[in-house]
Short mmCIF file of C-alpha atoms and ligand atoms in Angstrom, two decimals:
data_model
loop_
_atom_site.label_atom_id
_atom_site.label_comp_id
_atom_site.label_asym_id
_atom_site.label_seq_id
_atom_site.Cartn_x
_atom_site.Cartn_y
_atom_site.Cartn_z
CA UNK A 479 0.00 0.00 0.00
CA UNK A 480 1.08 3.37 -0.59
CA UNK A 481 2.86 5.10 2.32
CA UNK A 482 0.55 8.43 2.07
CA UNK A 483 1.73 10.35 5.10
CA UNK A 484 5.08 12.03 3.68
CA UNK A 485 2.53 13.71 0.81
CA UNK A 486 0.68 15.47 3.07
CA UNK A 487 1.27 19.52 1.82
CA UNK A 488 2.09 21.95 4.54
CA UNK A 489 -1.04 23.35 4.19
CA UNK A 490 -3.06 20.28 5.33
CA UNK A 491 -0.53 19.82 8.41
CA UNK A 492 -0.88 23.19 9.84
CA UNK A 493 -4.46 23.07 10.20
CA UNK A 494 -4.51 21.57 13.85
CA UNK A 495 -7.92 20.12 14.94
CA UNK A 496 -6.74 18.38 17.95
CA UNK A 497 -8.66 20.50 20.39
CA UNK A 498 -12.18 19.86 18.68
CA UNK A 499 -11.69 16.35 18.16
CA UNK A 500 -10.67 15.51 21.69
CA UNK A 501 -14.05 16.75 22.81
CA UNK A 502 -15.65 14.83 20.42
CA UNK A 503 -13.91 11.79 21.37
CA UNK A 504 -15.17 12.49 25.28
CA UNK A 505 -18.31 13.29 23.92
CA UNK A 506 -18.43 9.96 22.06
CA UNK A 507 -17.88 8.28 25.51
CA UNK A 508 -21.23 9.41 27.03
CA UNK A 509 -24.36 7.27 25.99
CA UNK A 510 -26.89 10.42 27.17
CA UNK A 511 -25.22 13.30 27.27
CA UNK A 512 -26.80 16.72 28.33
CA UNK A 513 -25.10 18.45 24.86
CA UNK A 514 -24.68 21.99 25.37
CA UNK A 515 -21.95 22.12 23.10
CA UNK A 516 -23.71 22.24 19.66
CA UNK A 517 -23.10 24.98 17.30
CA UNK A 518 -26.73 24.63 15.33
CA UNK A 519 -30.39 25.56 16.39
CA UNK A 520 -32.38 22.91 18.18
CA UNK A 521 -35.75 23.90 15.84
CA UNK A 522 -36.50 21.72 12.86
CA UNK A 523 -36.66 23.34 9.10
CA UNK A 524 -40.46 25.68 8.68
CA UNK A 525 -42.33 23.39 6.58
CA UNK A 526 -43.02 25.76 3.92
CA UNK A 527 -39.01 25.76 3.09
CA UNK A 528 -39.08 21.96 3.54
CA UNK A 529 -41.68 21.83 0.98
CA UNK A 530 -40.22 24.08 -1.44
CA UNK A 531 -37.07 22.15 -1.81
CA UNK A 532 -38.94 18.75 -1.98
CA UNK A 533 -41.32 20.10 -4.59
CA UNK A 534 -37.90 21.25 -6.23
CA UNK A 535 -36.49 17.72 -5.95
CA UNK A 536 -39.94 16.31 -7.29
CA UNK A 537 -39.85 19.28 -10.37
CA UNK A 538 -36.36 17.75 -11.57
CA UNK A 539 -34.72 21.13 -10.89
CA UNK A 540 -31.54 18.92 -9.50
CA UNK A 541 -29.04 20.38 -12.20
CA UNK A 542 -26.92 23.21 -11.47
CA UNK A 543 -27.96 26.66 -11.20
CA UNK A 544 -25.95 29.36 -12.08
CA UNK A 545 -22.35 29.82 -10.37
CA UNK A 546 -24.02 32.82 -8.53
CA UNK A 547 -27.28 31.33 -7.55
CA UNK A 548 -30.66 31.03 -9.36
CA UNK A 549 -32.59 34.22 -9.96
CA UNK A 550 -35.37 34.29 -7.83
CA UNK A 551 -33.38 33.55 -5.04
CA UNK A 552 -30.52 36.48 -5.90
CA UNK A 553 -33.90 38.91 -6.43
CA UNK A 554 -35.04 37.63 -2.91
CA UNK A 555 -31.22 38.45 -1.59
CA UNK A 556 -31.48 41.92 -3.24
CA UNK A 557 -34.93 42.38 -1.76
CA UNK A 558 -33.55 41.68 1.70
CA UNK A 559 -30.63 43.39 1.45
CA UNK A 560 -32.64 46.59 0.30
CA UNK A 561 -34.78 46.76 2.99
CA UNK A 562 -31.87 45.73 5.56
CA UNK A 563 -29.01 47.31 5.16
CA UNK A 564 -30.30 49.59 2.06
CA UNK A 565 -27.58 48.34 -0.17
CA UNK A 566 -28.98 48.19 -4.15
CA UNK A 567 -27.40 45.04 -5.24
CA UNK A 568 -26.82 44.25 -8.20
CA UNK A 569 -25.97 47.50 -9.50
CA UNK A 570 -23.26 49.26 -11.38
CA UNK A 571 -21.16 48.55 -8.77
CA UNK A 572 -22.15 46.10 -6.26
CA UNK A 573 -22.78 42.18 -6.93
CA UNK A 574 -24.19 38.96 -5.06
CA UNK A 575 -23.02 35.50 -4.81
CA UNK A 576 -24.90 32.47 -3.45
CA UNK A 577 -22.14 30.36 -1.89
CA UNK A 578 -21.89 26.61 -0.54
CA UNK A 579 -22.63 28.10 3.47
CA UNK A 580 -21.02 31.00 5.02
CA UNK A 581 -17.84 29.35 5.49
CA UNK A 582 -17.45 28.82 1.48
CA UNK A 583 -18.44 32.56 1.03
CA UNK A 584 -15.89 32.98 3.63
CA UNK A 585 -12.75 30.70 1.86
CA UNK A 586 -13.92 31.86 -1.66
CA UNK A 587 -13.22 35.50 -0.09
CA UNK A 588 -10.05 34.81 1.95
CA UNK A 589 -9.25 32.81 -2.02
CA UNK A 590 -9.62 35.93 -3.64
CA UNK A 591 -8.17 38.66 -1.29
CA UNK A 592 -4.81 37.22 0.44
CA UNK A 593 -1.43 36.45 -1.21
CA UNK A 594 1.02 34.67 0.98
CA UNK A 595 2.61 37.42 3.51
CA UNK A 596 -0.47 39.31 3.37
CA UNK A 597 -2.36 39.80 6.72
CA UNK A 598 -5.78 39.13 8.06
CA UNK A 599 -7.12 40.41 11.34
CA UNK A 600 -9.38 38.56 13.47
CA UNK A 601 -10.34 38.64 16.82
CA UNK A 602 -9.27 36.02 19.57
CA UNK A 603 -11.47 34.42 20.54
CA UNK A 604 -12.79 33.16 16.86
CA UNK A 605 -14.41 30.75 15.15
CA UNK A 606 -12.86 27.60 14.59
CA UNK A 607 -12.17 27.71 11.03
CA UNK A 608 -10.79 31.53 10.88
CA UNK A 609 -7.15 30.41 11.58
CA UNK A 610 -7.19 27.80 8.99
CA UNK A 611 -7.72 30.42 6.51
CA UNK A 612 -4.18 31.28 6.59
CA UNK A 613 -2.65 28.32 5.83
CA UNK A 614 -5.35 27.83 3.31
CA UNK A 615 -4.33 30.74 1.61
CA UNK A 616 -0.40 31.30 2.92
CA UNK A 617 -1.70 34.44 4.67
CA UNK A 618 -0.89 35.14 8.00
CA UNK A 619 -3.57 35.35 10.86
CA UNK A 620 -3.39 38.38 12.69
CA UNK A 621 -4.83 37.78 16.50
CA UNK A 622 -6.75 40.70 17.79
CA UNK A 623 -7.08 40.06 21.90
CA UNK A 624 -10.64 40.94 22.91
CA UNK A 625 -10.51 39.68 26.83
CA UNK A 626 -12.19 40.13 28.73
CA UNK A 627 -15.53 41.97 27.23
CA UNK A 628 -14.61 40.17 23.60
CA UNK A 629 -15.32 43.39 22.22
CA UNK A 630 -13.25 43.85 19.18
CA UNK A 631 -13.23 47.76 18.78
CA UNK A 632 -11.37 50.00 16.72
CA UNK A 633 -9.18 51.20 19.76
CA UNK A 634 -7.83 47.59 20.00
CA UNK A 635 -7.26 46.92 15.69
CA UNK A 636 -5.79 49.98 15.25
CA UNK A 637 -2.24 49.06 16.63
CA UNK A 638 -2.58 45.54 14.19
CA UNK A 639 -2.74 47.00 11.70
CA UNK A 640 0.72 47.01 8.83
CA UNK A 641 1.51 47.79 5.60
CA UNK A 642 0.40 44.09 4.86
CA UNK A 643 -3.13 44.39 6.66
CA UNK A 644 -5.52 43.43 3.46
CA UNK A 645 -8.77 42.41 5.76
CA UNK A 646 -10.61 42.67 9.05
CA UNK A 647 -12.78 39.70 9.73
CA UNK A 648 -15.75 40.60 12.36
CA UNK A 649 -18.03 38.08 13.69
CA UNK A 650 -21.32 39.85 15.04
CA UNK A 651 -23.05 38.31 17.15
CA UNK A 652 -20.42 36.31 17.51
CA UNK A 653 -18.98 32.36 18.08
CA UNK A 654 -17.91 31.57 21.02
CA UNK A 655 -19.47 34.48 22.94
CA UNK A 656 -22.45 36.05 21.87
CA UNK A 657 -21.19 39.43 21.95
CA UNK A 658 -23.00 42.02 19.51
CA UNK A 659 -21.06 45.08 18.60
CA UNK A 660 -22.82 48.37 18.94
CA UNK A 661 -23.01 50.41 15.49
CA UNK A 662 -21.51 53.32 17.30
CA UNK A 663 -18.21 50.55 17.67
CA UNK A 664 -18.81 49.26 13.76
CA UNK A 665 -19.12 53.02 12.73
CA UNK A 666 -15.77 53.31 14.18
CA UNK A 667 -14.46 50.26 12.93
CA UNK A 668 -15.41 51.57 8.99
CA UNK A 669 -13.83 54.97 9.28
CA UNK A 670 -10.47 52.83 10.61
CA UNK A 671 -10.61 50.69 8.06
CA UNK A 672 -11.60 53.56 5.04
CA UNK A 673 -9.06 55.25 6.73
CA UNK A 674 -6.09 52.45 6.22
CA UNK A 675 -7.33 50.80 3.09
CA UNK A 676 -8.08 47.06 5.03
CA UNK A 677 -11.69 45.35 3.93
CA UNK A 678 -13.94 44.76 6.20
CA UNK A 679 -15.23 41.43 6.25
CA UNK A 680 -18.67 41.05 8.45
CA UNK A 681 -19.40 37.56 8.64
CA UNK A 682 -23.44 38.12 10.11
CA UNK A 683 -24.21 34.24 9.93
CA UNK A 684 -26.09 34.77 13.40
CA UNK A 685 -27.75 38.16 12.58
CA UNK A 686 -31.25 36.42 12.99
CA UNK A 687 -30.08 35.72 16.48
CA UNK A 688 -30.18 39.54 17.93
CA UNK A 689 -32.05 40.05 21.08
CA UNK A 690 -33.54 42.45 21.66
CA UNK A 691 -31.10 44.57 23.99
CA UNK A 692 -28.59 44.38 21.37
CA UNK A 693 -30.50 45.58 18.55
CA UNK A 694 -30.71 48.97 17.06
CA UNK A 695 -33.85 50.37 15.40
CA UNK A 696 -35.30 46.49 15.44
CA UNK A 697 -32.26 45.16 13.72
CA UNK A 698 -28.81 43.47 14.57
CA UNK A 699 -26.56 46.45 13.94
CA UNK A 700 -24.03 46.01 10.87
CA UNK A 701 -21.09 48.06 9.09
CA UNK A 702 -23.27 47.69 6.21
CA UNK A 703 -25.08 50.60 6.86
CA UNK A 704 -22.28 53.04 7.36
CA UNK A 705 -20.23 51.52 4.11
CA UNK A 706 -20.86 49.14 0.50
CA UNK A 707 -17.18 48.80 0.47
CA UNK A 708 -16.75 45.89 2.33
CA UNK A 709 -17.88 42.30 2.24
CA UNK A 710 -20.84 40.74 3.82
CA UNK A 711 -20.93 37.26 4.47
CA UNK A 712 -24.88 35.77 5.64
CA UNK A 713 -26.28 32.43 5.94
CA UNK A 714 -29.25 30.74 6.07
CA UNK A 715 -28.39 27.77 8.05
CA UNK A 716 -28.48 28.96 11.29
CA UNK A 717 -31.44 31.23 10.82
CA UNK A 718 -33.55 28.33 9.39
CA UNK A 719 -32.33 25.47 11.05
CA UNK A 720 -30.92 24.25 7.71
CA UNK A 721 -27.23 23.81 8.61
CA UNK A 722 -26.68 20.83 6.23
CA UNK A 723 -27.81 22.40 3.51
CA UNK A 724 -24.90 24.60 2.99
CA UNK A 725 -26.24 27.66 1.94
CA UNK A 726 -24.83 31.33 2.21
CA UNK A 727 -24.55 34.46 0.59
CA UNK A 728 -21.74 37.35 0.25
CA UNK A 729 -22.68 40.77 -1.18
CA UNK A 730 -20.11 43.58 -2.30
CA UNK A 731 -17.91 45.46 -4.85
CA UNK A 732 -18.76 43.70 -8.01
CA UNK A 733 -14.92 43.42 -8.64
CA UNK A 734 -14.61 41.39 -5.73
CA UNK A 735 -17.51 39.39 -6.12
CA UNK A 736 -16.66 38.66 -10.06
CA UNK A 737 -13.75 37.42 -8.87
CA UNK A 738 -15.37 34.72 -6.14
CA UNK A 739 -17.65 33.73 -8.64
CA UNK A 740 -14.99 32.42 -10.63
CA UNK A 741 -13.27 30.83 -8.34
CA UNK A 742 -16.75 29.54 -7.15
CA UNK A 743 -16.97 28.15 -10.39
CA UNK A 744 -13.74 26.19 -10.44
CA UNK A 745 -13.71 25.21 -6.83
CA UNK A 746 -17.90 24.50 -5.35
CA UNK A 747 -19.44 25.09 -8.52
CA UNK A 748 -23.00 26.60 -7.08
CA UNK A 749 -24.54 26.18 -4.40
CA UNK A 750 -26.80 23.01 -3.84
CA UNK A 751 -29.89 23.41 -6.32
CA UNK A 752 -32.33 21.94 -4.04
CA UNK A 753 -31.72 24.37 -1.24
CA UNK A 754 -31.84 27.48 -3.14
CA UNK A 755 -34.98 26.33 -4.29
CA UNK A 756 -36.26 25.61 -0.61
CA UNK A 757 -34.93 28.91 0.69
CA UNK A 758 -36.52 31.57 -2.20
CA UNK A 759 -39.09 32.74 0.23
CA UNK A 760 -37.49 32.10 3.13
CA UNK A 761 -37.09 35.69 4.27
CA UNK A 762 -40.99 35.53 4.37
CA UNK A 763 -41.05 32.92 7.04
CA UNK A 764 -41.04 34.33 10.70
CA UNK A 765 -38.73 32.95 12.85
CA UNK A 766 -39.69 35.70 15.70
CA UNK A 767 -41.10 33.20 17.84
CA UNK A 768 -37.61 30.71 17.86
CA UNK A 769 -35.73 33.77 18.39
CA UNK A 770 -37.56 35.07 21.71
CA UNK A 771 -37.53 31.60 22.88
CA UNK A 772 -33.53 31.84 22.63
CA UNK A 773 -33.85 34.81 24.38
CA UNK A 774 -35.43 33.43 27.19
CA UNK A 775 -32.98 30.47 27.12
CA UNK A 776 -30.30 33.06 27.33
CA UNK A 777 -31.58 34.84 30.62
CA UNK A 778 -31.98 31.51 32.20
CA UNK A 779 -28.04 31.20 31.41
CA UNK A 780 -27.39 34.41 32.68
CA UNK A 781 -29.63 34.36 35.79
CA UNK A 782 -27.95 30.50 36.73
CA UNK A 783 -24.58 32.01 36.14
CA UNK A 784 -24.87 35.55 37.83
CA UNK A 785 -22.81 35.26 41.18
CA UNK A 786 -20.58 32.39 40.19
CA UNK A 787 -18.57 33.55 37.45
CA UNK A 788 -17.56 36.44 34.52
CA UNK A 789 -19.63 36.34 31.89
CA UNK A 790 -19.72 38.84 29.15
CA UNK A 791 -23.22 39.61 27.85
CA UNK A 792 -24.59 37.44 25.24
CA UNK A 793 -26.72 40.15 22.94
CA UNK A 794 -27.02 37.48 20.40
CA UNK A 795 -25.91 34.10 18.28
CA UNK A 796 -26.78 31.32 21.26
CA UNK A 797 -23.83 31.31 22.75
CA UNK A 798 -22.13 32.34 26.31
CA UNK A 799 -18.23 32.06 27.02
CA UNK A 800 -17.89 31.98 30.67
CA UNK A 801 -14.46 32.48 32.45
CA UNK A 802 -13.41 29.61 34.82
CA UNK A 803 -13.32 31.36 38.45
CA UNK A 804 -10.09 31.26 39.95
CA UNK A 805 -11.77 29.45 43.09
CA UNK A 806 -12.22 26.51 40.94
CA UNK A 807 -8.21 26.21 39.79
CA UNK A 808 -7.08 24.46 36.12
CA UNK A 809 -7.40 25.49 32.57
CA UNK A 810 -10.54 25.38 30.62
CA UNK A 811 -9.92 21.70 29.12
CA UNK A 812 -9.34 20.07 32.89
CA UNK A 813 -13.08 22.04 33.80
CA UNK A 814 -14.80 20.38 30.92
CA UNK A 815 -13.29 17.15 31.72
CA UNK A 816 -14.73 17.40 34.94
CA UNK A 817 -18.33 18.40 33.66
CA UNK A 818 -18.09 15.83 30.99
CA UNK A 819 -17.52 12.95 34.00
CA UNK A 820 -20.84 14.40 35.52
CA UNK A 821 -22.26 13.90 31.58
CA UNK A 822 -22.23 17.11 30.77
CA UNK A 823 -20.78 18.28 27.12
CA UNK A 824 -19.62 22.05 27.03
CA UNK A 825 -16.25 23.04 25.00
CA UNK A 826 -12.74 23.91 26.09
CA UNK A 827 -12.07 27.94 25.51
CA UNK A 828 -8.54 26.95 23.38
CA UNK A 829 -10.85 25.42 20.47
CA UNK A 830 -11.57 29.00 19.92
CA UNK A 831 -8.68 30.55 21.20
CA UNK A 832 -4.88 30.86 22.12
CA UNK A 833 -6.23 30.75 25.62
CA UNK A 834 -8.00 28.23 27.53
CA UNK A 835 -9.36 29.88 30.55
CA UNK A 836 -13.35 30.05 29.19
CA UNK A 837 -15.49 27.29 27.99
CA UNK A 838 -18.47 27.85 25.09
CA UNK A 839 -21.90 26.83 26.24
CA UNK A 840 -24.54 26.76 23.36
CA UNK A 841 -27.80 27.55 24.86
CA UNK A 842 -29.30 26.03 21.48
CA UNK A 843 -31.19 23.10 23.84
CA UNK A 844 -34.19 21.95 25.64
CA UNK A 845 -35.55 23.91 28.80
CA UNK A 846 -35.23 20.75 30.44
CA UNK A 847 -31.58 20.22 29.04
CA UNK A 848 -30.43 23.31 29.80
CA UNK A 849 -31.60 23.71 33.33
CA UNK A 850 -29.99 20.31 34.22
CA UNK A 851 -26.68 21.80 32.44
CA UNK A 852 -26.70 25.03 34.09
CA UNK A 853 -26.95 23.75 37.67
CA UNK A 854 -24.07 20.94 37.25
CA UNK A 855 -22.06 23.69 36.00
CA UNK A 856 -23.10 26.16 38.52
CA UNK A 857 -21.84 23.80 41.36
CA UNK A 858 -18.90 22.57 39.52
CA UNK A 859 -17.92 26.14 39.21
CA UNK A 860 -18.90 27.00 42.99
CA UNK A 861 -16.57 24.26 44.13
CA UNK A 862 -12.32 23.80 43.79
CA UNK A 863 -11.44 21.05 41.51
N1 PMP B 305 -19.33 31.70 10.75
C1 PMP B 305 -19.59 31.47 12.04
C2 PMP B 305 -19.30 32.55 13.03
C3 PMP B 305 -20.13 30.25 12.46
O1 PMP B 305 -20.37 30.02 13.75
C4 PMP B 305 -20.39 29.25 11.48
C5 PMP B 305 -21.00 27.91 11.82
N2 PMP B 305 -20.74 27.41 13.07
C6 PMP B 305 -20.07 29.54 10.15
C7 PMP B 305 -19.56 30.77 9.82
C8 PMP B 305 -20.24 28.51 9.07
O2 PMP B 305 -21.53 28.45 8.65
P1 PMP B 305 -21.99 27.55 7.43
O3 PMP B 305 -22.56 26.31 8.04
O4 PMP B 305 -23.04 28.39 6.74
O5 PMP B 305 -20.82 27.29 6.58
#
């Protein structure tokens, strides 16, 4: 057999997943586990978007659409976007692209943006798959330290920023923590940027997920509404409960956009025909009622939590990233190991970071579920290892 190891590239080696897949693997172990760890909404797909991609299926419309997404969907985009952010795209100079999820919007842009030696900015803590996007692309990952409020403001980019700074990558609301920026901190964040000639890259996957503390006229607050010169990067899987569909959209200069479509084109293709189809008048579905209940779910978190440890506000996404108290001694990864023995799943802070002194709890569960989960953790946190 061939020996495949020594053909591994570079690239592949120095995305490390070790942290992720040892929770899994402890995860595994439990038959019954109360999962708090699970990056996906617990509601099932609204039937009317279920039956629009069956009737899609049943229609024979399983070819593939155009590289930038079939045309009712792109006029429902536009529609959205209008009335959201008031962007008018398509136009002379702005353009749409219906990607394979967020994170292939996300890769097609990092694709068509970085050189090796270029730099990216991103806050820590991240999403999992931000780092990898500089090996993926021989950029290098530029760590912007947002403890302890995980407020990424201009104040704290400002010094990153070098001659080699090409984009800023903001997460809002974000994964791991649930923090919303204000638009008086994006506003900010846009004149830096403008300023020092870096994109802006607002990856909104959770926007859907704003409460309503956080938002600002009845809306999650984006840099799209102070500038059309910078990338945004939405989803639909989170918002719908449609995760494995893969579906996403990015909106910006048409320059940039041609040039994602094309490596779209050579790389994805389109995005799954089916799931377009399903999602055309998704933006007509309410999903109001999901997103109070989150709400809810995330003042039980914060009233079970209040007292027994830091936690920064979670305006949004359904996430919290609590600190470890000190009382309770260790890093993050000897905590969860404790609250995985008493069966209950939560994830180490240095998946998402070059610390590990939080863990992530997803909040996306069960009443039941997540009051059992909140008082193990409570008293686990109450109590020295
Ligand atoms: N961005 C963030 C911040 C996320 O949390 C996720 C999913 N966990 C993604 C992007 C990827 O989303 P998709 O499934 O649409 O690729």
């Amino acid at each position: 057999m061939m020996e495949c190891d020594s053909l591994i590239s570079a690239r592949a080696r120095a995305i490390d997943v070790s942290g992720i897949r040892r929770v899994f693997e402890l995860g595994a172990s439990l038959t019954n586990p109360i999962d708090l760890s699970i990056g996906q909404p617990d509601f099932a797909v609204p039937n009317p978007i279920k039956e629009a991609a069956i009737a899609a299926i049943r229609a024979d419309q399983n070819r593939y659409s155009l590289t930038q997404g079939r045309g009712d969907l792109r006029r429902a985009i536009s529609e959205h976007l209008a009335g959201d952010v008031g962007w008018r795209v398509p136009s002379d100079d702005l353009e749409l692209l219906v990607t394979s999820g967020t994170s292939g919007a996300l890769l097609l842009a990092f694709m068509a943006l970085l050189d090796p030696g270029d730099e990216a900015i991103i806050a820590d803590p991240y999403f999992v798959i931000y780092p990898a996007l500089g090996p993926l692309t021989g950029a290098s990952i530029v760590y912007c330290d947002t403890y302890p409020d995980f407020r990424m403001t201009a104040q704290c980019v400002e010094p990153l920023i070098t001659d080699r700074t090409k984009v800023l990558l903001l997460n809002s609301p974000s994964n791991p923590c649930g923090v919303v920026l204000r638009s008086s901190e994006l506003r900010d964040l846009v004149g830096l940027c403008q300023q020092r000639g870096v994109l802006i890259v607002s990856d909104e996957i959770y926007d859907e997920f704003t409460y309503e503390d956080a938002r600002e006229d009845g809306r999650c607050p984006s840099p799209a509404r102070f500038t059309d010169r910078m990338l945004l990067v939405r989803g639909f899987g989170k918002s719908y409960g449609c995760t494995g569909w893969r579906m996403g959209y990015v909106a910006g200069p048409r320059s940039l956009i041609e040039q994602m479509s094309k490596l779209q084109q050579y790389t994805f293709v389109c995005a799954p025909s089916m799931a377009q189809a399903g999602l055309v008048g998704a933006f007509d579905v309410d999903m109001s009622e999901h997103v109070r209940s989150y709400q809810r779910k995330r003042d039980m978190v914060e009233q079970a939590f209040s007292g027994v440890t830091e936690l920064a506000h979670s305006g949004g996404a359904f996430y919290v990233f609590p600190k470890i108290p000190a009382r309770v001694g260790g890093c993050a990864t000897d905590f969860v190991e404790r609250a995985i023995r008493r069966n209950v799943l939560v994830i180490p802070g240095n998946v998402f970071s070059r610390r590990d002194t939080h863990f992530r709890l997803s909040y996306a569960a069960s009443d039941a579920t997540l009051q059992a989960g909140l008082q193990i953790l409570a008293e686990l946190m109450t109590e020295p290892a």
